[in-house]
Coordinates of C-alpha atoms in Angstrom, one line a residue:
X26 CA -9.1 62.3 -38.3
X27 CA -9.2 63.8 -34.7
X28 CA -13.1 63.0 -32.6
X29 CA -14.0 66.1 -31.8
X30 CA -16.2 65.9 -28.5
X31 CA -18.5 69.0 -27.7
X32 CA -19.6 69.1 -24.4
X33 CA -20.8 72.7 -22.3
X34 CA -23.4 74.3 -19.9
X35 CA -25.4 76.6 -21.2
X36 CA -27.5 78.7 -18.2
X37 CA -31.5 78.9 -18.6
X38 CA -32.4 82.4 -18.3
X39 CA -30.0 84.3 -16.2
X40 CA -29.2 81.5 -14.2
X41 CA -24.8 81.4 -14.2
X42 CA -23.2 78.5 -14.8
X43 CA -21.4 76.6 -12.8
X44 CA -17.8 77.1 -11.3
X45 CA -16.6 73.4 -13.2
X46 CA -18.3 71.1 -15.2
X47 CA -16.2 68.7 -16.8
X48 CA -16.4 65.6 -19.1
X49 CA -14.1 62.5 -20.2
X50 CA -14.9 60.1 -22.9
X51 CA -14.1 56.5 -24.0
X52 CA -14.4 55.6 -28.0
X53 CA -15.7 52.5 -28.9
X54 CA -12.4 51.9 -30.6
X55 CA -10.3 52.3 -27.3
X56 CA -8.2 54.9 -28.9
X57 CA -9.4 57.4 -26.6
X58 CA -9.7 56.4 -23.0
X59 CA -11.4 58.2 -20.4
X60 CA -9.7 61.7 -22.3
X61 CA -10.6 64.9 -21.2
X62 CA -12.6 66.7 -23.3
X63 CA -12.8 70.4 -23.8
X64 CA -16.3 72.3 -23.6
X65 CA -18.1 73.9 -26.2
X66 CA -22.1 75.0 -26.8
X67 CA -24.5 72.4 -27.2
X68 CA -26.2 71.9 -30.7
X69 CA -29.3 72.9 -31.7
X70 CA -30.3 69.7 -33.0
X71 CA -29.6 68.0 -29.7
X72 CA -31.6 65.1 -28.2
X73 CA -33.0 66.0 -24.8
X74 CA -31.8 63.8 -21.5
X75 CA -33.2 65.1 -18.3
X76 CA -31.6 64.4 -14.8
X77 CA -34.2 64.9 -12.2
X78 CA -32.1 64.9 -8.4
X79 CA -35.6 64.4 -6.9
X80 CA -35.9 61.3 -7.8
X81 CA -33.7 59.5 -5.9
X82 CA -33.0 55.7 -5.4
X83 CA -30.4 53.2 -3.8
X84 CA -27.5 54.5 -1.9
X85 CA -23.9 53.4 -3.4
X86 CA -21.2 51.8 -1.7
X87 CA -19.0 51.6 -4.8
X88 CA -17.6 49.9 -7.7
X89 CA -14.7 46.7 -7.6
X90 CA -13.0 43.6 -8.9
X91 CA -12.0 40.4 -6.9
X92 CA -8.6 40.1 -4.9
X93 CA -8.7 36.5 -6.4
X94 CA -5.4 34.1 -5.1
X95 CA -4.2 34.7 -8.9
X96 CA -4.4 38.6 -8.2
X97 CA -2.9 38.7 -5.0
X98 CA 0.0 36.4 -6.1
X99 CA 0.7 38.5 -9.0
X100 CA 0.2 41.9 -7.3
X101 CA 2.6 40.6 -4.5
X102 CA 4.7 39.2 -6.6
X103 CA 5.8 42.6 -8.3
X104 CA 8.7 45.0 -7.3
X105 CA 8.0 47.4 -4.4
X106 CA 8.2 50.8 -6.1
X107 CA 5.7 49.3 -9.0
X108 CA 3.4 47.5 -6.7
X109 CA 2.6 50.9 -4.7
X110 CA 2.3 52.8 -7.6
X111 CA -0.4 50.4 -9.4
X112 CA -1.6 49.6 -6.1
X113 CA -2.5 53.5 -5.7
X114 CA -4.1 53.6 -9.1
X115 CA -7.0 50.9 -8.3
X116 CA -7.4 52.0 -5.4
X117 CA -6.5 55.9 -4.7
X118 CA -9.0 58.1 -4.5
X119 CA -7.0 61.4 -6.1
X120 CA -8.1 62.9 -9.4
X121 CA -7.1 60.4 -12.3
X122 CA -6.5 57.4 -9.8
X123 CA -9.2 54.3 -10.5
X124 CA -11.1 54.7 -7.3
X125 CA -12.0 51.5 -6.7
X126 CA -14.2 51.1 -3.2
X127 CA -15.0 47.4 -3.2
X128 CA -13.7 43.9 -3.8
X129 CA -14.6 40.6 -3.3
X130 CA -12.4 37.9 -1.6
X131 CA -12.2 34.2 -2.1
X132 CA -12.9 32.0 0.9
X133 CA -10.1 28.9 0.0
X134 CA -9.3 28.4 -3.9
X135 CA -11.4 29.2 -7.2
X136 CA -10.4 28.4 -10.2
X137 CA -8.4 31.4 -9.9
X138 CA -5.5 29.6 -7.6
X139 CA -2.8 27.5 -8.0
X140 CA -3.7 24.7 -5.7
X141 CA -7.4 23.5 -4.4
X142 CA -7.5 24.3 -0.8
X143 CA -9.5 25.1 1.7
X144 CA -8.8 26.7 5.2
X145 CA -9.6 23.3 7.4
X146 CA -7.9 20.7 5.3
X147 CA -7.8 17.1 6.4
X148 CA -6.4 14.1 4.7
X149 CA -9.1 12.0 2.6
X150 CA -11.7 10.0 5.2
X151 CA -10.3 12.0 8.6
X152 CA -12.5 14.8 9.9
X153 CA -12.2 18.3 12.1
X154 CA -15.0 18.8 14.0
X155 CA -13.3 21.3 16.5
X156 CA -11.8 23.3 13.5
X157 CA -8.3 22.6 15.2
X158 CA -7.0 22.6 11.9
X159 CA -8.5 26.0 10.7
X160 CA -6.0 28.8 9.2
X161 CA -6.1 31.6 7.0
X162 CA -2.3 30.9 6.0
X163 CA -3.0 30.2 2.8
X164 CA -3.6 34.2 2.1
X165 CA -1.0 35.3 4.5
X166 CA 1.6 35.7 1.6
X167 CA -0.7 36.9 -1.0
X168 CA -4.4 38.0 -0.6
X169 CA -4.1 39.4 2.9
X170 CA -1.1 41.5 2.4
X171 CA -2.7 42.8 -1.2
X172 CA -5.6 43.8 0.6
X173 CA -4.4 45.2 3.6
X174 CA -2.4 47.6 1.4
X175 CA -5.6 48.7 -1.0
X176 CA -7.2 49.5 2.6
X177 CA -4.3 51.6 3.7
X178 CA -4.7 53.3 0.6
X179 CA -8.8 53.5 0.9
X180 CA -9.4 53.0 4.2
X181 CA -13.8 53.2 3.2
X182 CA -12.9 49.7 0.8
X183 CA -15.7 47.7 1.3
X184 CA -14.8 43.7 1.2
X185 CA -17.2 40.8 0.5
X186 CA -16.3 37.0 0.3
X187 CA -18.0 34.3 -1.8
X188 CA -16.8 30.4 -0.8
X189 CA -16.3 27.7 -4.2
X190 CA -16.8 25.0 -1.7
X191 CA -16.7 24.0 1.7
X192 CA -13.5 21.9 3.3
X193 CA -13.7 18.3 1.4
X194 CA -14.5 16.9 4.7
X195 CA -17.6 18.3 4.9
X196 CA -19.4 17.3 1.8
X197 CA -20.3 14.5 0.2
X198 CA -17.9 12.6 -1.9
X199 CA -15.0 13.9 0.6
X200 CA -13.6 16.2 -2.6
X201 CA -13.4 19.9 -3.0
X202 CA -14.6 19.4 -6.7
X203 CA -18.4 17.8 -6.7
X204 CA -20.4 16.9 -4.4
X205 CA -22.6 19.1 -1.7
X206 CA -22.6 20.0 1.8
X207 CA -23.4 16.5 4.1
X208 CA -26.7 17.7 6.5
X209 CA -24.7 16.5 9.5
X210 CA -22.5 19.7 8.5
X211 CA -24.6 22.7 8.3
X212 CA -23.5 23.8 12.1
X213 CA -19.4 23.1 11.4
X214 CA -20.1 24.8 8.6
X215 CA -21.9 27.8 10.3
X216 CA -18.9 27.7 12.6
X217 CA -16.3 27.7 10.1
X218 CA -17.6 31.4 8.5
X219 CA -17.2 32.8 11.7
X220 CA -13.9 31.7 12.1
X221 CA -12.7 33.7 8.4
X222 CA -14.9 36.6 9.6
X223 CA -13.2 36.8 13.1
X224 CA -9.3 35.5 11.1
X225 CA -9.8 38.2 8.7
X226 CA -11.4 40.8 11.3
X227 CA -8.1 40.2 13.9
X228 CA -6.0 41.6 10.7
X229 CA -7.8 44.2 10.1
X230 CA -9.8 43.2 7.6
X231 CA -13.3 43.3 8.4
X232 CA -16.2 41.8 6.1
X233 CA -19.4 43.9 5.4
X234 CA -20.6 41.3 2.9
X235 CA -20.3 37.7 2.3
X236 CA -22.2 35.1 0.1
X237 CA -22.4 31.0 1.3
X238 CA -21.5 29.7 -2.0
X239 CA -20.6 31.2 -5.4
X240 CA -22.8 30.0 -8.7
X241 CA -24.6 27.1 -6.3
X242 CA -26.8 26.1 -9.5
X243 CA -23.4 25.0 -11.1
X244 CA -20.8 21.9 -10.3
X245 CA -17.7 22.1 -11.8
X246 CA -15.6 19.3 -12.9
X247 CA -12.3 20.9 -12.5
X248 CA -12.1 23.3 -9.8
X249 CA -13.9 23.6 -6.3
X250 CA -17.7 23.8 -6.3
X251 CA -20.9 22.3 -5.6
X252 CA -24.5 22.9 -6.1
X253 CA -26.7 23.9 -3.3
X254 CA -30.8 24.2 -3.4
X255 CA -31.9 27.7 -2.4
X256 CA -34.5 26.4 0.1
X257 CA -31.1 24.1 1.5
X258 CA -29.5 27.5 1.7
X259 CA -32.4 29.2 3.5
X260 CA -32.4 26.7 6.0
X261 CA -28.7 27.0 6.6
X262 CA -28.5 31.0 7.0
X263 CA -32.0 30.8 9.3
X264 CA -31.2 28.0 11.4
X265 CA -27.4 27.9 11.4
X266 CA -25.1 31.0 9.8
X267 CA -27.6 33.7 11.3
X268 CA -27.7 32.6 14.9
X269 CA -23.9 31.9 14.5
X270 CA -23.2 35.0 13.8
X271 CA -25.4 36.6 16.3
X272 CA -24.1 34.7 19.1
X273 CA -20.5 36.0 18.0
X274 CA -21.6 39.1 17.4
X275 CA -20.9 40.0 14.2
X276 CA -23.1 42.2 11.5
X277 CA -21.5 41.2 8.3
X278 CA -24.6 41.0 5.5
X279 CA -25.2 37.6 3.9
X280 CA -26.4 38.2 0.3
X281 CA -27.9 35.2 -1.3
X282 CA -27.7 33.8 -4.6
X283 CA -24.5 34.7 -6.1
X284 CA -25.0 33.5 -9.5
X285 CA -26.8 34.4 -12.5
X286 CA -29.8 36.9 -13.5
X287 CA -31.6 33.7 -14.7
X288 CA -33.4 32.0 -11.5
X289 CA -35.2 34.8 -10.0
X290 CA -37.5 32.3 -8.3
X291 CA -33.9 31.0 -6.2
X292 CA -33.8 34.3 -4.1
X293 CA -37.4 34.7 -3.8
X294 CA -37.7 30.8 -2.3
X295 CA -34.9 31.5 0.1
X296 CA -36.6 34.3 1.4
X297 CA -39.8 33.1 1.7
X298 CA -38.2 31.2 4.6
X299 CA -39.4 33.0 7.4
X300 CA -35.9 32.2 9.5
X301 CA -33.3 32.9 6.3
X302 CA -35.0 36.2 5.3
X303 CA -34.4 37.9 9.1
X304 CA -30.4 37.7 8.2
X305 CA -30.7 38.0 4.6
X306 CA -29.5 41.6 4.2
X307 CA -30.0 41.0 0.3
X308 CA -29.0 39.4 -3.0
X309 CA -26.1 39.0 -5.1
X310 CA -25.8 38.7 -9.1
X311 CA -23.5 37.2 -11.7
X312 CA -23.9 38.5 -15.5
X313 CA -23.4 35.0 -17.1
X314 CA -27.1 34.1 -18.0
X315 CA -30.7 36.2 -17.9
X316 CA -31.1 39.4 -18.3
X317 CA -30.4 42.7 -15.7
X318 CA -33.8 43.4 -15.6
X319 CA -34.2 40.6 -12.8
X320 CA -32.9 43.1 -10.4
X321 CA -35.4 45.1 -10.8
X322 CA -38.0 42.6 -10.5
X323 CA -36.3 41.3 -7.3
X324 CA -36.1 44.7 -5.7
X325 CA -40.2 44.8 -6.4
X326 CA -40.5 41.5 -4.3
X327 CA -38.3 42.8 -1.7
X328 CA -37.5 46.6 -1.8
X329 CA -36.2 46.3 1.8
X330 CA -33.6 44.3 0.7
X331 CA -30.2 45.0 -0.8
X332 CA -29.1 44.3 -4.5
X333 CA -25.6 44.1 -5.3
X334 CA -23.8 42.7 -8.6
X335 CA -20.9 40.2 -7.7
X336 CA -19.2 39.0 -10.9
X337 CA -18.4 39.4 -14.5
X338 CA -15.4 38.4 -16.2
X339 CA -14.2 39.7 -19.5
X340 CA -12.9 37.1 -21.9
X341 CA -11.9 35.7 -25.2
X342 CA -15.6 35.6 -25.5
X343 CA -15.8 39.3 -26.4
X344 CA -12.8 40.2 -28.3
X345 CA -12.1 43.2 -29.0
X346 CA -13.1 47.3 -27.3
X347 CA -16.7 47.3 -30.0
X348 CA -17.7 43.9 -28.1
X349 CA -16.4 44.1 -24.5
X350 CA -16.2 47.6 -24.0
X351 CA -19.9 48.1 -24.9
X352 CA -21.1 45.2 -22.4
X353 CA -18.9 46.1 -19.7
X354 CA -21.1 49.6 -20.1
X355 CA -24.2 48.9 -20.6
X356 CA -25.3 45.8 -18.6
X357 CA -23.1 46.6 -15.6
X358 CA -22.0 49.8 -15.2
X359 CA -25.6 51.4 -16.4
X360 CA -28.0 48.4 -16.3
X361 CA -26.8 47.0 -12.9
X362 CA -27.3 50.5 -11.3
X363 CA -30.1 51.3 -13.0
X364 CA -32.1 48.0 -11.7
X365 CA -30.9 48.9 -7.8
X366 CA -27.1 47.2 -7.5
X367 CA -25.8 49.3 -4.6
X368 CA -21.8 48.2 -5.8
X369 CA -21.1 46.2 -8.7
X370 CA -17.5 43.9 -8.8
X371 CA -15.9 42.5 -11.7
X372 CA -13.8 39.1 -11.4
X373 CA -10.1 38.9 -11.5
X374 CA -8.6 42.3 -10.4
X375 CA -5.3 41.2 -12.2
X376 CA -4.5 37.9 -14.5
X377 CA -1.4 37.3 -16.4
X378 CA -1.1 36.9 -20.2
X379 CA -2.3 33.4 -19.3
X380 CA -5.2 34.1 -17.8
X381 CA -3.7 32.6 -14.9
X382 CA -2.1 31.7 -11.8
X383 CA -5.2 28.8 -12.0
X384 CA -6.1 25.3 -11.6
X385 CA -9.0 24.1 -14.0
X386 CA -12.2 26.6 -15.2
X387 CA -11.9 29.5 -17.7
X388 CA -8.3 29.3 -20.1
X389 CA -8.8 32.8 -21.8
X390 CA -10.4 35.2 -19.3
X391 CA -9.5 38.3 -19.1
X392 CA -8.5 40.6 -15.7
X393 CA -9.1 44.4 -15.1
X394 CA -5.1 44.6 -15.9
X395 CA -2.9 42.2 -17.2
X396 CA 0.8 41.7 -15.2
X397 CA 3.5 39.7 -17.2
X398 CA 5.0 38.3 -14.0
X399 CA 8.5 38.2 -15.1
X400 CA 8.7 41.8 -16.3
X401 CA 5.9 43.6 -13.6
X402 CA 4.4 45.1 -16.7
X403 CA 1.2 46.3 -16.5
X404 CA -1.1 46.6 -18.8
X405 CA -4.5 48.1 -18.4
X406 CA -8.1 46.7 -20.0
X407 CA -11.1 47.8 -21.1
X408 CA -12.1 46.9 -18.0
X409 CA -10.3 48.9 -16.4
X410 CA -11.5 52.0 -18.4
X411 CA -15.7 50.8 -18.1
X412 CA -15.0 50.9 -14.5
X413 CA -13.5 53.8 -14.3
X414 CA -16.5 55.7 -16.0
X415 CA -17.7 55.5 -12.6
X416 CA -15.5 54.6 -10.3
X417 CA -13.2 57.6 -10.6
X418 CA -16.9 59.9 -10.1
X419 CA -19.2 58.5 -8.3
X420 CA -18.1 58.4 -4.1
X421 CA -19.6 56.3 -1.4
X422 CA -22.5 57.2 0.1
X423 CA -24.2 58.8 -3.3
X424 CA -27.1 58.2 -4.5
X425 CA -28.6 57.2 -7.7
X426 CA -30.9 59.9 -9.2
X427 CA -33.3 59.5 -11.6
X428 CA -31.8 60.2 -15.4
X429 CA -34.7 60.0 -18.7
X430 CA -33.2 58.2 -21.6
X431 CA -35.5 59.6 -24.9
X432 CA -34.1 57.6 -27.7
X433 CA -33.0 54.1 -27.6
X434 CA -29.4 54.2 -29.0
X435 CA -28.7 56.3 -26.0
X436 CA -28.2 54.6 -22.5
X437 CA -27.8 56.6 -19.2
X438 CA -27.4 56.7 -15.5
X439 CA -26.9 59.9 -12.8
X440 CA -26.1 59.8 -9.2
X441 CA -26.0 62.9 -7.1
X442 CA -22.4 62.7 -4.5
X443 CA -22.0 63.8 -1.0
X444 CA -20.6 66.8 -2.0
X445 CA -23.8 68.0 -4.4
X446 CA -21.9 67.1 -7.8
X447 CA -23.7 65.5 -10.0
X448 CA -22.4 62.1 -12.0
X449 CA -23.8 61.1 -15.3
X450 CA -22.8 58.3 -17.9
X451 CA -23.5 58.4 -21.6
X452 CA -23.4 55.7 -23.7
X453 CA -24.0 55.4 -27.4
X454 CA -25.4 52.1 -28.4
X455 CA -24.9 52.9 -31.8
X456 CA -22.0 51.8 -33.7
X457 CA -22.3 54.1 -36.9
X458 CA -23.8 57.5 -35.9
X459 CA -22.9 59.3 -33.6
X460 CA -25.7 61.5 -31.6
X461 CA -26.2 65.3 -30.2
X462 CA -27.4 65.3 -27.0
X463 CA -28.7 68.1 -24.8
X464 CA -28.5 67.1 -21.0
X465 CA -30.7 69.0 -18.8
X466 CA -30.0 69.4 -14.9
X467 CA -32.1 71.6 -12.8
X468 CA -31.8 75.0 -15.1
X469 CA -28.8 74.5 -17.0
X470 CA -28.3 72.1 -20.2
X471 CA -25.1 70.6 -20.9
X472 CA -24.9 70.2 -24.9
X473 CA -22.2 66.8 -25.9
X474 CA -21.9 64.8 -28.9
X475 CA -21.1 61.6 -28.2
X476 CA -19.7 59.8 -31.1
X477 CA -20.7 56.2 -32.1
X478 CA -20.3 53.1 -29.2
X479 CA -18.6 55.7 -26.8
X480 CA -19.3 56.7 -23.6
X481 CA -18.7 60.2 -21.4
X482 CA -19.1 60.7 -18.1
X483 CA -20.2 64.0 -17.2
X484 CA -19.7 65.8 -13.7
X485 CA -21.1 68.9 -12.9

């Protein structure tokens, strides 16, 4: 039985309609994915949605996965002519290419790598307090190239990095794994982010964004980590990373945090440090515990500071399109941005049938593709499609507009683009019916029905 998907704009009055309007949908079955639908007239039955461009809130900058060591590896490691081609899918800008405008980088190993590493490392008990030892070449054959092509391709990619750990040397315990940061550290430390930021900024690479430790309420016991006190973390961006990098002059934003929805009070105690909060540009989330609405009721607390989301992974956890496909939707790509994320990133860009190149941490998650090494095959996730909803539409610089959800089984956000078109995303929370809808924008009302646990993105 072919879904049939109605979706057209009907003028108010004798208002004309507009020159394109146009509309691609996702089932909740992934048999369909992001499909171009045709346009007919809305039903009389419809339930009304209003888009209201006066309202408008946070500006975007875009919509991402992570260049993990386990990406990069596998993205290098495929044939030229295959490479470019998947490498201008994620990231070209063209009609039908991903558009993906931001990513997230890895500052030494995650669990995502091969080996533990850091970029000072020392042999156990011997220290580096010059940084002699300090080198990006770890990433030189793998992460740096990977992304230095995505920004050829999209020169406007925005690029964050999140550390697992500092080098061994500096923590307690003398181990990548465990541990925390020794207080005789905090200004080696300091000096050792500007070192990345000005490695990665002399190959072109500069850093808008970067977090001082990922997940710093959790210590793994397999792969690098350690757990780090938010007022410990306030003191080391106000009295160490900050005046780093102002003496070195560089402006990349530190966003604190970078873990789950769950400790709201974490980013509010760092920033009630008077010295952290003048270089905290703003905060960063992970999906794994808590709920989205804490963005909202950070950005309350501290509306002049920024609110990104950092991580999600699919997984074994959510088998399945009905499962994964409907969280990826609603609780990132329409709950992040509707409580104020400015970009939202996924995890691993690309993992292999594995879920690896890794070393310790999660055995069965899931990357936006999938790359059988030996072959260079490719295949493409529901990840990959969520993401797309937006990332295809929605350009840097737009802004989120105000979009009125009436009944609960339908979810919904809007931004308005540079260029005046206007982005919206449907979502049916509903697994069984599906729903009329009537959209209404300025004077016109675009009519859709949007069958059960699908979404449409709509851009007029």
């Amino acid at each position: 039985m072919r879904i049939v998907v109605a979706a057209a704009l009907l003028a108010v009055g004798a208002a004309p309609a507009p020159k394109l309007s146009e509309a691609w949908l996702t089932t909740g079955d992934g048999k369909q994915r992001l499909a171009r639908v045709a346009l007919t007239p809305p039903a009389p039955d419809a339930l009304r949605i209003e888009i209201d461009p006066s309202q408008r809130f946070q500006t975007m900058v875009g919509f991402g996965a992570a260049i993990t060591d386990a990406s990069g590896i596998l993205i290098a490691g495929m044939k030229p002519a295959p490479r470019a081609a998947l490498m201008r899918d994620l990231f070209g800008t063209a009609p039908g290419q991903l558009g993906l405008g931001f990513t997230r980088l890895t500052i030494g190993a995650s669990d995502f790598s091969p080996t533990h590493y850091s970029f000072d490392d020392m042999p156990p008990g011997q220290r580096d307090p010059e940084l002699r030892r300090f080198s990006i070449q770890p990433n030189r054959a793998d992460v740096l190239p990977v992304v230095k092509q995505a920004l050829a391709i999209n020169p406007r990619l925005v690029v964050m990095a999140s550390p697992w750990s500092p080098p061994a040397w500096m923590k307690t315990g003398d181990s990548l794994i465990g541990g925390t940061l020794r207080p005789d550290a905090y200004t080696l430390y300091a000096r050792y982010f500007v070192r990345y930021l000005q490695a990665y900024a002399a190959e072109g690479v500069a850093m808008r964004y970067l977090t001082i430790q990922n997940e710093p309420d959790f210590s793994p016991d397999s792969y690098p980590g350690m757990k780090w006190p938010a007022a410990d973390r306030a003191r080391f961006v106000g009295d160490h990373l900050g005046p780093a990098l102002a003496a070195a002059r560089i402006d990349t934003g530190i966003l604190e945090r970078d873990h789950n929805w769950d400790q709201l009070q974490q980013p509010l105690t760092a920033l009630a440090n008077p010295a952290a909060a003048r270089f905290i540009t703003g905060v960063a989330w992970h999906c794994y515990g808590g709920d989205v609405s804490a963005q909202a009721k950070f950005h309350a607390a501290h509306p002049d500071k920024e609110t990104f989301f950092t991580e999600c992974s699919g997984g074994g956890w959510r088998p399945g399109w009905q499962a994964g496909f409907s969280d990826t939707i609603r609780n990132l790509m329409i709950g992040s941005t509707r409580n104020w994320a400015k970009g939202v990133l996924l995890w691993n860009l690309a993992l292999d049938p594995k879920a690896g190149p890794r070393k310790g941490g999660c055995d069965n998650c899931r990357g936006v593709v999938t790359i059988e090494p030996k072959t260079g095959a490719v295949t493409r996730n529901l990840e990959y499609y969520a993401l797309g909803h937006l990332s295809r539409f929605v350009r840097p610089g737009a802004v989120r507009i105000a979009s009125t959800t009436v009944e609960v089984d339908v979810e919904t956000v809007a931004f308005r683009n540079p260029d005046k078109s206007t982005v919206a995303l449907l979502y049916n929370v509903s697994s069984k019916a599906a729903r009329n809808l009537s959209v209404r924008l300025d004077n016109r009302v675009i009519g859709l029905r949007l069958p059960a646990g699908a979404a449409i993105t709509l851009r007029i």
